[in-house]
Short mmCIF file of C-alpha atoms in Angstrom, two decimals:
data_model
loop_
_atom_site.label_atom_id
_atom_site.label_comp_id
_atom_site.label_asym_id
_atom_site.label_seq_id
_atom_site.Cartn_x
_atom_site.Cartn_y
_atom_site.Cartn_z
CA UNK A 52 80.90 48.47 107.31
CA UNK A 53 80.75 46.18 109.94
CA UNK A 54 78.96 46.86 113.26
CA UNK A 55 79.63 44.79 116.38
CA UNK A 56 78.12 46.39 119.62
CA UNK A 57 79.97 46.35 122.80
CA UNK A 58 78.22 46.90 126.05
CA UNK A 59 79.51 48.95 128.64
CA UNK A 60 77.34 49.32 131.34
CA UNK A 61 78.71 50.51 134.86
CA UNK A 62 80.77 52.90 135.85
CA UNK A 63 84.10 53.33 133.88
CA UNK A 64 86.04 52.50 137.10
CA UNK A 65 84.06 49.22 137.68
CA UNK A 66 83.16 48.60 134.04
CA UNK A 67 82.51 45.12 132.67
CA UNK A 68 84.67 43.84 129.51
CA UNK A 69 85.33 40.80 127.45
CA UNK A 70 86.91 37.91 129.25
CA UNK A 71 88.89 37.47 126.27
CA UNK A 72 91.54 40.13 126.34
CA UNK A 73 93.95 38.67 123.47
CA UNK A 74 91.74 36.77 121.35
CA UNK A 75 94.36 34.26 121.70
CA UNK A 76 93.59 30.45 121.71
CA UNK A 77 93.77 28.36 124.89
CA UNK A 78 97.23 26.96 123.51
CA UNK A 79 98.66 30.37 123.42
CA UNK A 80 100.81 31.23 126.52
CA UNK A 81 98.56 33.75 128.23
CA UNK A 82 100.19 37.03 129.06
CA UNK A 83 100.07 38.14 132.73
CA UNK A 84 97.60 41.04 132.96
CA UNK A 85 99.16 44.07 134.35
CA UNK A 86 97.14 47.13 136.39
CA UNK A 87 93.68 47.55 135.56
CA UNK A 88 91.41 50.19 136.40
CA UNK A 89 88.43 48.08 136.98
CA UNK A 90 90.30 45.44 139.47
CA UNK A 91 91.66 48.37 141.37
CA UNK A 92 88.08 49.53 142.08
CA UNK A 93 87.26 46.22 143.10
CA UNK A 94 90.04 45.84 145.80
CA UNK A 95 89.24 49.36 146.92
CA UNK A 96 85.50 48.49 146.95
CA UNK A 97 86.26 45.36 149.39
CA UNK A 98 88.68 47.37 151.36
CA UNK A 99 86.32 50.20 151.97
CA UNK A 100 83.57 48.20 152.87
CA UNK A 101 85.38 45.90 155.35
CA UNK A 102 86.43 48.99 156.84
CA UNK A 103 83.35 50.60 157.50
CA UNK A 104 81.51 47.29 158.39
CA UNK A 105 84.31 47.05 161.05
CA UNK A 106 84.06 50.70 162.07
CA UNK A 107 79.99 50.38 161.95
CA UNK A 108 80.06 47.31 163.91
CA UNK A 109 82.53 48.47 166.60
CA UNK A 110 80.76 51.99 167.21
CA UNK A 111 77.35 49.88 167.57
CA UNK A 112 78.99 47.71 170.22
CA UNK A 113 80.51 50.92 171.97
CA UNK A 114 77.41 52.48 171.75
CA UNK A 115 75.57 49.82 173.74
CA UNK A 116 78.16 49.50 176.48
CA UNK A 117 78.54 53.03 177.01
CA UNK A 118 74.84 53.49 176.94
CA UNK A 119 74.12 50.63 179.46
CA UNK A 120 77.36 50.48 181.46
CA UNK A 121 78.86 53.60 181.46
CA UNK A 122 75.81 55.68 180.69
CA UNK A 123 77.24 59.09 179.52
CA UNK A 124 75.12 60.60 177.09
CA UNK A 125 78.29 62.26 175.06
CA UNK A 126 80.50 59.02 174.35
CA UNK A 127 77.05 56.97 173.36
CA UNK A 128 76.01 60.25 171.21
CA UNK A 129 79.59 60.05 169.31
CA UNK A 130 79.70 56.16 169.11
CA UNK A 131 76.23 56.22 167.33
CA UNK A 132 77.07 59.01 165.11
CA UNK A 133 80.28 57.04 163.95
CA UNK A 134 77.84 54.14 163.40
CA UNK A 135 75.26 56.02 161.57
CA UNK A 136 77.90 57.48 159.19
CA UNK A 137 79.87 54.17 158.66
CA UNK A 138 76.49 52.39 157.86
CA UNK A 139 75.48 55.15 155.29
CA UNK A 140 78.87 54.92 153.65
CA UNK A 141 78.39 51.10 153.59
CA UNK A 142 74.90 51.22 151.98
CA UNK A 143 76.24 53.75 149.44
CA UNK A 144 79.09 51.46 148.22
CA UNK A 145 76.25 48.66 147.95
CA UNK A 146 74.15 50.35 146.09
CA UNK A 147 76.83 51.11 143.53
CA UNK A 148 77.84 47.57 143.39
CA UNK A 149 73.76 46.76 143.04
CA UNK A 150 73.77 49.40 139.94
CA UNK A 151 76.95 47.85 138.47
CA UNK A 152 74.61 44.18 138.10
CA UNK A 153 71.06 45.40 137.86
CA UNK A 154 71.74 48.29 135.11
CA UNK A 155 72.30 45.99 132.17
CA UNK A 156 69.33 43.82 132.62
CA UNK A 157 67.02 47.19 133.17
CA UNK A 158 64.23 47.86 130.55
CA UNK A 159 65.53 50.64 127.58
CA UNK A 160 63.72 53.56 128.77
CA UNK A 161 65.09 53.20 132.40
CA UNK A 162 68.71 51.72 131.41
CA UNK A 163 69.19 54.92 129.03
CA UNK A 164 68.80 57.76 131.46
CA UNK A 165 70.95 55.19 134.01
CA UNK A 166 73.82 54.82 131.60
CA UNK A 167 73.77 59.10 131.29
CA UNK A 168 73.86 59.32 135.08
CA UNK A 169 76.96 56.90 135.48
CA UNK A 170 78.52 58.57 132.35
CA UNK A 171 78.24 61.88 134.13
CA UNK A 172 79.85 60.54 137.56
CA UNK A 173 82.48 59.22 135.17
CA UNK A 174 83.34 62.21 133.40
CA UNK A 175 83.84 63.94 136.59
CA UNK A 176 86.03 61.49 137.92
CA UNK A 177 87.83 61.03 134.40
CA UNK A 178 88.46 64.70 134.51
CA UNK A 179 89.83 64.80 137.92
CA UNK A 180 92.69 62.16 136.89
CA UNK A 181 93.62 64.48 133.76
CA UNK A 182 93.66 67.51 135.79
CA UNK A 183 96.10 65.30 138.22
CA UNK A 184 98.56 64.33 135.41
CA UNK A 185 98.47 67.67 133.78
CA UNK A 186 102.07 69.14 134.55
CA UNK A 187 103.60 65.92 132.91
CA UNK A 188 105.15 66.14 129.47
CA UNK A 189 104.31 62.36 128.25
CA UNK A 190 106.05 63.24 125.03
CA UNK A 191 109.06 62.64 126.47
CA UNK A 192 108.05 59.13 126.77
CA UNK A 193 108.06 58.73 122.88
CA UNK A 194 110.10 55.68 121.45
CA UNK A 195 113.21 57.50 119.97
CA UNK A 196 113.57 56.93 116.24
CA UNK A 197 116.75 54.57 116.39
CA UNK A 198 114.88 52.31 118.74
CA UNK A 199 111.78 52.19 116.80
CA UNK A 200 111.22 48.08 115.58
CA UNK A 201 110.72 48.57 111.90
CA UNK A 202 108.97 45.63 111.58
CA UNK A 203 106.16 47.10 113.71
CA UNK A 204 103.91 50.02 113.03
CA UNK A 205 104.56 53.03 114.77
CA UNK A 206 101.70 53.79 117.33
CA UNK A 207 100.93 57.64 117.45
CA UNK A 208 98.59 59.15 120.20
CA UNK A 209 96.74 62.07 119.03
CA UNK A 210 94.67 63.73 121.70
CA UNK A 211 91.22 65.61 121.74
CA UNK A 212 90.62 69.51 121.98
CA UNK A 213 92.44 70.85 125.26
CA UNK A 214 93.92 67.73 125.62
CA UNK A 215 97.73 66.60 125.69
CA UNK A 216 100.21 63.52 125.01
CA UNK A 217 99.56 62.64 128.59
CA UNK A 218 95.91 61.68 127.79
CA UNK A 219 97.36 58.45 126.58
CA UNK A 220 98.93 57.43 129.98
CA UNK A 221 96.72 54.62 130.63
CA UNK A 222 96.02 53.32 127.11
CA UNK A 223 99.77 53.22 126.10
CA UNK A 224 100.38 51.19 129.22
CA UNK A 225 97.78 48.57 128.29
CA UNK A 226 99.55 48.75 124.45
CA UNK A 227 102.91 48.05 126.50
CA UNK A 228 101.66 45.22 128.07
CA UNK A 229 100.25 43.76 124.84
CA UNK A 230 103.61 43.99 123.53
CA UNK A 231 103.84 47.16 121.44
CA UNK A 232 106.93 49.63 121.92
CA UNK A 233 106.70 51.91 119.11
CA UNK A 234 104.58 54.46 121.05
CA UNK A 235 104.46 58.12 120.16
CA UNK A 236 102.30 61.05 121.70
CA UNK A 237 102.12 64.93 120.56
CA UNK A 238 101.24 67.87 122.29
CA UNK A 239 99.17 70.27 119.96
CA UNK A 240 99.24 73.26 122.05
CA UNK A 241 97.62 76.44 121.40
CA UNK A 242 93.74 75.50 121.08
CA UNK A 243 93.07 78.69 119.04
CA UNK A 244 94.39 77.61 115.89
CA UNK A 245 93.31 75.51 113.18
CA UNK A 246 93.15 71.45 112.74
CA UNK A 247 95.33 71.99 109.80
CA UNK A 248 98.39 73.67 112.10
CA UNK A 249 97.60 70.85 114.31
CA UNK A 250 98.08 68.31 111.28
CA UNK A 251 101.53 70.41 110.57
CA UNK A 252 102.82 69.50 113.67
CA UNK A 253 101.98 65.40 113.17
CA UNK A 254 103.66 66.04 109.94
CA UNK A 255 106.79 67.28 111.88
CA UNK A 256 106.62 64.58 114.26
CA UNK A 257 106.41 61.62 111.52
CA UNK A 258 109.38 63.75 109.68
CA UNK A 259 111.38 63.26 112.70
CA UNK A 260 111.20 59.60 112.70
CA UNK A 261 111.30 58.97 108.69
CA UNK A 262 114.36 61.08 108.27
CA UNK A 263 116.35 59.79 111.16
CA UNK A 264 119.38 58.00 109.43
CA UNK A 265 119.31 55.05 111.51
CA UNK A 266 115.72 54.44 111.63
CA UNK A 267 116.09 54.88 107.35
CA UNK A 268 118.63 52.08 107.57
CA UNK A 269 116.70 49.68 109.55
CA UNK A 270 113.77 50.20 107.44
CA UNK A 271 115.86 49.37 103.71
CA UNK A 272 114.03 51.29 101.41
CA UNK A 273 110.60 50.34 102.82
CA UNK A 274 107.57 53.05 104.14
CA UNK A 275 107.35 53.31 107.85
CA UNK A 276 103.97 52.09 108.75
CA UNK A 277 101.72 53.97 111.11
CA UNK A 278 98.47 53.65 113.21
CA UNK A 279 96.93 56.33 114.64
CA UNK A 280 95.08 55.98 118.14
CA UNK A 281 92.84 59.09 118.50
CA UNK A 282 90.70 60.81 120.87
CA UNK A 283 88.12 63.18 120.10
CA UNK A 284 89.25 66.01 117.74
CA UNK A 285 92.54 64.19 117.37
CA UNK A 286 90.72 61.55 114.80
CA UNK A 287 90.21 64.36 112.64
CA UNK A 288 93.80 65.95 112.91
CA UNK A 289 95.04 62.25 112.25
CA UNK A 290 92.71 61.78 108.84
CA UNK A 291 93.60 65.48 107.78
CA UNK A 292 97.19 64.41 108.16
CA UNK A 293 96.47 61.57 105.90
CA UNK A 294 94.79 63.63 103.32
CA UNK A 295 97.20 66.56 103.40
CA UNK A 296 100.36 64.69 103.15
CA UNK A 297 99.78 61.48 100.86
CA UNK A 298 103.01 61.83 100.05
CA UNK A 299 105.17 61.35 103.61
CA UNK A 300 107.25 58.60 103.62
CA UNK A 301 104.83 56.48 105.52
CA UNK A 302 102.03 54.18 105.08
CA UNK A 303 99.03 54.99 107.45
CA UNK A 304 97.57 51.86 107.99
CA UNK A 305 95.01 52.46 110.92
CA UNK A 306 93.19 55.10 112.33
CA UNK A 307 91.44 54.46 115.51
CA UNK A 308 89.16 56.78 116.88
CA UNK A 309 87.47 57.24 120.40
CA UNK A 310 84.47 59.87 120.35
CA UNK A 311 85.79 61.43 117.26
CA UNK A 312 83.30 63.81 115.61
CA UNK A 313 83.86 62.63 112.13
CA UNK A 314 80.66 64.07 110.83
CA UNK A 315 81.26 67.04 113.14
CA UNK A 316 79.35 68.21 116.37
CA UNK A 317 77.00 70.84 117.82
CA UNK A 318 78.38 71.06 120.97
CA UNK A 319 81.66 72.99 119.47
CA UNK A 320 79.84 75.91 119.24
CA UNK A 321 80.09 76.02 123.17
CA UNK A 322 83.71 77.60 122.41
CA UNK A 323 82.03 80.65 121.06
CA UNK A 324 83.86 80.84 117.59
CA UNK A 325 86.98 81.73 119.32
CA UNK A 326 88.80 78.34 118.30
CA UNK A 327 89.46 77.89 114.95
CA UNK A 328 89.90 74.41 115.34
CA UNK A 329 86.09 74.15 117.17
CA UNK A 330 84.72 76.16 114.52
CA UNK A 331 86.03 73.52 111.92
CA UNK A 332 84.42 70.63 114.00
CA UNK A 333 80.93 71.96 113.61
CA UNK A 334 78.52 69.69 112.16
CA UNK A 335 78.24 70.23 108.85
CA UNK A 336 81.19 72.52 108.42
CA UNK A 337 82.77 73.35 105.12
CA UNK A 338 86.16 71.74 106.70
CA UNK A 339 84.31 68.32 107.84
CA UNK A 340 82.03 68.00 104.54
CA UNK A 341 85.62 68.29 102.69
CA UNK A 342 87.26 65.70 105.08
CA UNK A 343 84.50 63.42 104.50
CA UNK A 344 84.46 63.52 100.74
CA UNK A 345 87.93 62.81 100.72
CA UNK A 346 87.63 60.13 103.40
CA UNK A 347 85.23 58.32 100.93
CA UNK A 348 88.22 57.95 98.35
CA UNK A 349 90.53 56.28 101.12
CA UNK A 350 90.78 52.67 100.31
CA UNK A 351 94.13 52.36 101.85
CA UNK A 352 93.54 52.86 105.41
CA UNK A 353 91.67 50.66 107.82
CA UNK A 354 89.33 53.06 110.07
CA UNK A 355 87.99 51.75 113.49
CA UNK A 356 85.61 53.84 115.25
CA UNK A 357 84.56 53.48 118.71
CA UNK A 358 81.71 55.36 120.06
CA UNK A 359 79.43 55.74 123.04
CA UNK A 360 75.46 56.04 123.66
CA UNK A 361 76.45 58.67 126.47
CA UNK A 362 78.62 60.78 125.20
CA UNK A 363 77.54 64.36 125.76
CA UNK A 364 80.12 65.85 123.57
CA UNK A 365 79.27 64.17 120.45
CA UNK A 366 76.04 65.70 118.67
CA UNK A 367 74.62 63.61 117.20
CA UNK A 368 75.81 60.70 118.52
CA UNK A 369 76.08 58.59 115.17
CA UNK A 370 78.81 61.01 114.16
CA UNK A 371 81.24 59.28 116.15
CA UNK A 372 80.85 56.29 113.49
CA UNK A 373 80.18 58.19 110.26
CA UNK A 374 83.87 57.89 108.70
CA UNK A 375 82.72 57.28 105.26
CA UNK A 376 86.12 55.66 104.90
CA UNK A 377 85.43 52.22 102.59
CA UNK A 378 87.25 49.74 105.16
CA UNK A 379 85.60 50.65 108.34
CA UNK A 380 84.63 48.73 111.35
CA UNK A 381 82.43 50.35 114.48
CA UNK A 382 81.82 49.27 118.05
CA UNK A 383 79.18 50.84 120.46
CA UNK A 384 79.66 51.61 124.26
CA UNK A 385 76.76 52.01 126.50
CA UNK A 386 77.80 53.68 129.56
CA UNK A 387 81.00 55.90 128.78
CA UNK A 388 81.61 59.73 129.04
CA UNK A 389 83.58 61.17 126.35
CA UNK A 390 86.66 61.91 128.71
CA UNK A 391 86.45 58.67 130.07
CA UNK A 392 87.39 56.81 126.87
CA UNK A 393 90.73 57.35 127.85
CA UNK A 394 90.13 55.13 131.25
CA UNK A 395 87.89 52.77 129.85
CA UNK A 396 89.15 49.19 130.55
CA UNK A 397 86.44 47.98 127.70
CA UNK A 398 87.56 50.76 125.16
CA UNK A 399 91.15 49.33 126.00
CA UNK A 400 90.20 45.76 125.44
CA UNK A 401 88.78 46.58 122.05
CA UNK A 402 91.77 48.43 120.82
CA UNK A 403 94.20 45.54 121.95
CA UNK A 404 91.94 43.18 120.17
CA UNK A 405 91.78 45.26 116.86
CA UNK A 406 95.65 45.53 116.69
CA UNK A 407 96.28 42.18 117.35
CA UNK A 408 94.10 41.19 114.54
CA UNK A 409 95.69 43.90 112.47
CA UNK A 410 98.81 42.81 113.22
CA UNK A 411 98.12 39.36 111.50
CA UNK A 412 96.92 40.85 108.75
CA UNK A 413 99.70 42.92 108.30
CA UNK A 414 102.09 40.04 108.84
CA UNK A 415 100.32 38.54 105.90
CA UNK A 416 100.49 40.83 103.50
CA UNK A 417 104.36 41.47 104.21
#
């Protein structure tokens, strides 16, 4: 197992990430960077700070003029209130920016609670974002079987408990920008059934590709290569699919997980036993033990586990890294909440880099 820590030390909407997004040499043509949450928030910070600063200054001047020249009390009070409100808002923005700069340099005993505070804020923001896009059926954007490029793996987004395919809107945008066109997501639906049922749905999705006549002709007898990008429970579904359907006409090359309870989580008890999938995710459940035992024998699949030191859902935290596959890579994030993985630019950078490196390895092996 190789471990290469990645530090994420600010709000995920203003998080830090590596400057080397592609791992490309200086001689390679640089791909134009598209939308980034962290850049959008920086612009918003500048606009808000400028606005609040201008309003505060204008209100202060107006207060002085009305108090000294016109001398009515009510306009002066209004102007002073506006100036004070703008000053407080500007100070709050400054505090957030200071937090971003200072947090990475705090001693450990202060940095850990600071990261937990920011991960909580991020989780709230991320949950609101997911709520906004909830009505969208993102599976309609899945690459059509006849349009699949047979020279590249099919990347399938496997969402977490109570999630849906639209959870991958931002990450898939990042992947499209990086040149990945074979993208598909899935909706597992009913939250009360088992992970085994979800694996069956994954099987049906993949069968829709492998049994397509046009894609079969393109593959010319070769197996379709598949890479899973998974959040939370979705990693267990992907791993269970791999173990349950070893004879599907696909090669599962990689399973990438974001905050997956690979060794189970105590937090699944919050479902009060009403969901079979949640019971299966319990730490040391029979389902988890069997899956872990089978994973130890999986020498074909490359596993890449991204975990966070501030994940409230994965307990114990190390469970997100204990996949037990022989070929496993692990990265840690510092200040990302469980839902915030889906919007994390740092996690996106890691995934893009990993897939680029794997593309080179797969091309060499072909």
